XYZ file of C-alpha atoms in Angstrom:
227
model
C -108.010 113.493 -41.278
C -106.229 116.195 -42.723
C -103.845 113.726 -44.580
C -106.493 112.499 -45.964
C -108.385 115.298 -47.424
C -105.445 116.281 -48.511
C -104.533 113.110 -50.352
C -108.291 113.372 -51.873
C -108.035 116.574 -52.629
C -104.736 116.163 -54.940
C -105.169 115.060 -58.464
C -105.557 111.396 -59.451
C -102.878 111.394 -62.724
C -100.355 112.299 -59.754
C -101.876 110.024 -57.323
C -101.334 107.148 -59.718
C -98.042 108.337 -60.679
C -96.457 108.228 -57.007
C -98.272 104.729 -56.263
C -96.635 103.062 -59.384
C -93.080 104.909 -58.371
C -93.712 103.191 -54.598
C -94.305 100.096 -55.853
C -91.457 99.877 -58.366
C -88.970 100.293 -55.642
C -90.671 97.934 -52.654
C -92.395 94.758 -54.487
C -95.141 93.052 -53.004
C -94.196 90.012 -50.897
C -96.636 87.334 -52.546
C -97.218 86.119 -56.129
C -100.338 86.235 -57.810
C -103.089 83.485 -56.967
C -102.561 80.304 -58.406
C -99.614 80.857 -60.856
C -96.307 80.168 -59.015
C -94.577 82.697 -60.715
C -92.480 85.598 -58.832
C -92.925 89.019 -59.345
C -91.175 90.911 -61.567
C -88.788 92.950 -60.573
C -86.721 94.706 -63.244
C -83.644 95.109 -60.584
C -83.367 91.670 -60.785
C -80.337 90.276 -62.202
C -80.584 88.006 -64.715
C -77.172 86.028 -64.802
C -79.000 83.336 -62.105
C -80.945 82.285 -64.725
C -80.020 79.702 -67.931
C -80.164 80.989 -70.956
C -79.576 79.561 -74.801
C -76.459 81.527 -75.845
C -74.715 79.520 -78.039
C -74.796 81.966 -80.900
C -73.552 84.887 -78.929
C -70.319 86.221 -79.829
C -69.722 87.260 -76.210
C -70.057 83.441 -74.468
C -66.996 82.610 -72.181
C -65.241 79.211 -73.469
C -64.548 77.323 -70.589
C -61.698 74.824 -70.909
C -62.791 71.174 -71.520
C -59.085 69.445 -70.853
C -59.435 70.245 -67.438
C -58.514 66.722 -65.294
C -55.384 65.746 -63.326
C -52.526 64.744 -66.069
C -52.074 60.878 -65.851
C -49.241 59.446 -64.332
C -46.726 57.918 -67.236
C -47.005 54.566 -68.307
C -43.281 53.802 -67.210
C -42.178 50.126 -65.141
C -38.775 50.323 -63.003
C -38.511 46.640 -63.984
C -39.159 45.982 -67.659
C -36.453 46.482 -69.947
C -35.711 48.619 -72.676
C -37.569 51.270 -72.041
C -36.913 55.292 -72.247
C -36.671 57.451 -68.826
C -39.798 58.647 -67.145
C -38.525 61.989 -67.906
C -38.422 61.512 -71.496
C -41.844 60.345 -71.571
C -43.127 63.265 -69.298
C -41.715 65.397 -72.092
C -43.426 64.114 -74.829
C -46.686 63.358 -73.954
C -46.986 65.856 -70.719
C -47.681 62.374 -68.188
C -46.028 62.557 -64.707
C -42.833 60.717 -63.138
C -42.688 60.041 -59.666
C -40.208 61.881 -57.658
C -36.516 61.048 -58.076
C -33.025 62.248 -57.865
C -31.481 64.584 -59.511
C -28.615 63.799 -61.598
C -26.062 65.620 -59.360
C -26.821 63.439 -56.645
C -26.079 59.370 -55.855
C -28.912 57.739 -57.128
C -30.538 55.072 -54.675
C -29.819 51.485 -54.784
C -31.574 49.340 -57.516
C -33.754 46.567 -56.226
C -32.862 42.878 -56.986
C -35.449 40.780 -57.857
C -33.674 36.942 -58.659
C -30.689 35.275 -59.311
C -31.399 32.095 -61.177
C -30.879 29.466 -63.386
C -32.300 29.523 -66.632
C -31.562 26.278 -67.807
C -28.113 27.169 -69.662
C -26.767 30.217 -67.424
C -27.391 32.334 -64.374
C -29.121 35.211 -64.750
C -29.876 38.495 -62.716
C -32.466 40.524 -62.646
C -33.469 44.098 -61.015
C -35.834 47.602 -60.831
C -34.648 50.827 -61.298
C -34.631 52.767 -58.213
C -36.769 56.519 -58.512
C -32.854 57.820 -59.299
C -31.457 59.673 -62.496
C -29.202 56.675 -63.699
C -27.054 56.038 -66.763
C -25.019 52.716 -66.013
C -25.496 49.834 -64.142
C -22.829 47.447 -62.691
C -22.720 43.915 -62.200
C -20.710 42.208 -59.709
C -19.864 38.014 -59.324
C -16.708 37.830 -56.929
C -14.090 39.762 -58.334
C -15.623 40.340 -61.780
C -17.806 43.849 -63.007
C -19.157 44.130 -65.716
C -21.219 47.268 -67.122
C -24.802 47.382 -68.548
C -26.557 50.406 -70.157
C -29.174 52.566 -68.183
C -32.538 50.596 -69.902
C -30.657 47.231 -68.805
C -33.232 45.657 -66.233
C -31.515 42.120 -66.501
C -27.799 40.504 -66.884
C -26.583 36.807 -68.463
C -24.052 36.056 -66.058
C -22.914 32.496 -67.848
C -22.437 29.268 -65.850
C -21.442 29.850 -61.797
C -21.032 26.195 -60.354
C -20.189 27.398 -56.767
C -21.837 29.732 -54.168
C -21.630 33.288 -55.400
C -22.751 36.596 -54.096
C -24.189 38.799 -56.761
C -24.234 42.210 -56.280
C -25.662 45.295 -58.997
C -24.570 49.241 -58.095
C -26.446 52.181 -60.075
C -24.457 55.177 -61.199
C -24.408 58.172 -62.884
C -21.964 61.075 -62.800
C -22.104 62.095 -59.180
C -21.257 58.375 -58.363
C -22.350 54.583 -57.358
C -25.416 54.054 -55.226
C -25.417 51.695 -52.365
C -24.724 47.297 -53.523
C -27.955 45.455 -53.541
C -26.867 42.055 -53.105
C -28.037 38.909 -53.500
C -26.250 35.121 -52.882
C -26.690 32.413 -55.560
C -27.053 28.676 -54.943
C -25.504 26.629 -57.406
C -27.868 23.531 -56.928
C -30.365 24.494 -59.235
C -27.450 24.640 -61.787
C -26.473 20.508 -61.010
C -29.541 19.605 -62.519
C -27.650 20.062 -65.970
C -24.933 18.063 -64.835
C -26.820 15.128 -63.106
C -28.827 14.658 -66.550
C -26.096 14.844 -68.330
C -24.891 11.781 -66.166
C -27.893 9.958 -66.671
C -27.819 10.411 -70.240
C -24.313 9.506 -70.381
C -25.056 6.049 -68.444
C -27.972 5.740 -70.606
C -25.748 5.595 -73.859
C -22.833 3.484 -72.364
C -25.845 0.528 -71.022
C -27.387 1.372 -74.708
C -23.884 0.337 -75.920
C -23.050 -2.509 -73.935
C -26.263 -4.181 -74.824
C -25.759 -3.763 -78.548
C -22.914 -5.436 -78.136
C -23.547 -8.244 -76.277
C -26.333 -8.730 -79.351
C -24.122 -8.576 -81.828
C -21.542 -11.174 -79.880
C -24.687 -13.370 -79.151
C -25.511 -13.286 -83.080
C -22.013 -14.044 -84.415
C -21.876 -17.049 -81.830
C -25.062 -18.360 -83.094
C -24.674 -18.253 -86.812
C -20.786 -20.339 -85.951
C -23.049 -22.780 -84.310
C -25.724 -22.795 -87.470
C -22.378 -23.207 -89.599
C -21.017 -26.227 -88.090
C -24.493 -27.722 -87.936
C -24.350 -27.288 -91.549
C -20.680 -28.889 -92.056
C -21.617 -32.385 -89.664
């Protein structure tokens, strides 16, 4: 009771005063009737919120080149082509893991030894290895092919040969990947030449025995004539 009276009994410009001040600092816990919208609060911050800034001076740039760098357009088998590690330089792409060039680089991988249809040829992917030669081996015979080499004429092998290729660089040869060749694809060449050759001589032969046939009968024609 006493609180009360002497709440009454105070004046109401300082009554109003303390009931805005208590309000201020402990918001009501319900919006108005009907219109959805929160109370405000001016402690609220306002950085939850999204706001049209484009013309401020003060707006964060947030980088737009943000993704994974793509991996570099670079085929162990196709020929001619410069190291992954050039192209990662240029254009910023990545190389898959390799060797480093003081160590052996890995073996290369042979893909065929066949006949083309005038000489045996070999053919091979670069291993994930720092390389700068490549060697070719038939028997007892190397030869050497730059680092962009992917493939090798070897000429004409008519007997069973194992073909091996070796990648180096300056810390030395990788493991022989090795692969045997079959001359019987390479008879085909020499069984149509055969053929052909048979073909001609019969082709011969016949115009001969024509020409024989012809002289005969125009003798015969010619005596006719004469009796």
């Amino acid at each position: 009771y006493s609180f009360k009276y002497n709440l009454c009994s105070l004046p109401l410009p300082f009554v109003i005063v303390c009931l805005l001040s208590i309000r201020g600092h402990c918001p009501l816990p319900f919006t108005p009737a009907g219109t959805g919208i929160p109370p405000y609060d001016p402690d609220l911050a306002t950085f939850d919120y999204d706001y049209d800034t484009s013309t401020s001076s003060d707006l964060i740039k947030v980088p737009t080149n943000t993704g994974i760098p793509k991996r570099c357009d670079y085929n162990p088998c196709r020929e001619k082509q410069p190291r992954c590690e050039e192209l990662a330089a240029s254009s910023g792409c990545l190389c898959q893991g390799s060797t480093l060039p003081d160590q052996r680089p890995d073996p290369p991988k042979l893909q065929s030894v066949s006949w083309n249809g005038s000489e045996v040829v070999v053919q091979w992917c670069a291993p994930n290895s720092f390389i700068t030669a490549y060697f070719v081996t038939v028997g007892g015979e190397k030869k050497m092919f730059e680092e962009d080499h992917r493939s090798a004429v070897l000429g004409q092998i008519d007997h069973k040969a194992e073909v091996c290729v070796v990648a180096a660089n300056e810390a030395g040869e990788s493991n022989k990947s090795c692969m045997e060749y079959q001359p019987s694809s390479s008879s085909l060449p020499l069984t149509a030449g055969l053929i052909g050759g048979a073909l001609g001589l019969l082709l011969l032969i016949l115009l001969v025995v024509l020409l024989c046939r012809r002289r005969r009968q125009k003798r015969k024609e010619a005596m006719h004539v004469h009796t």
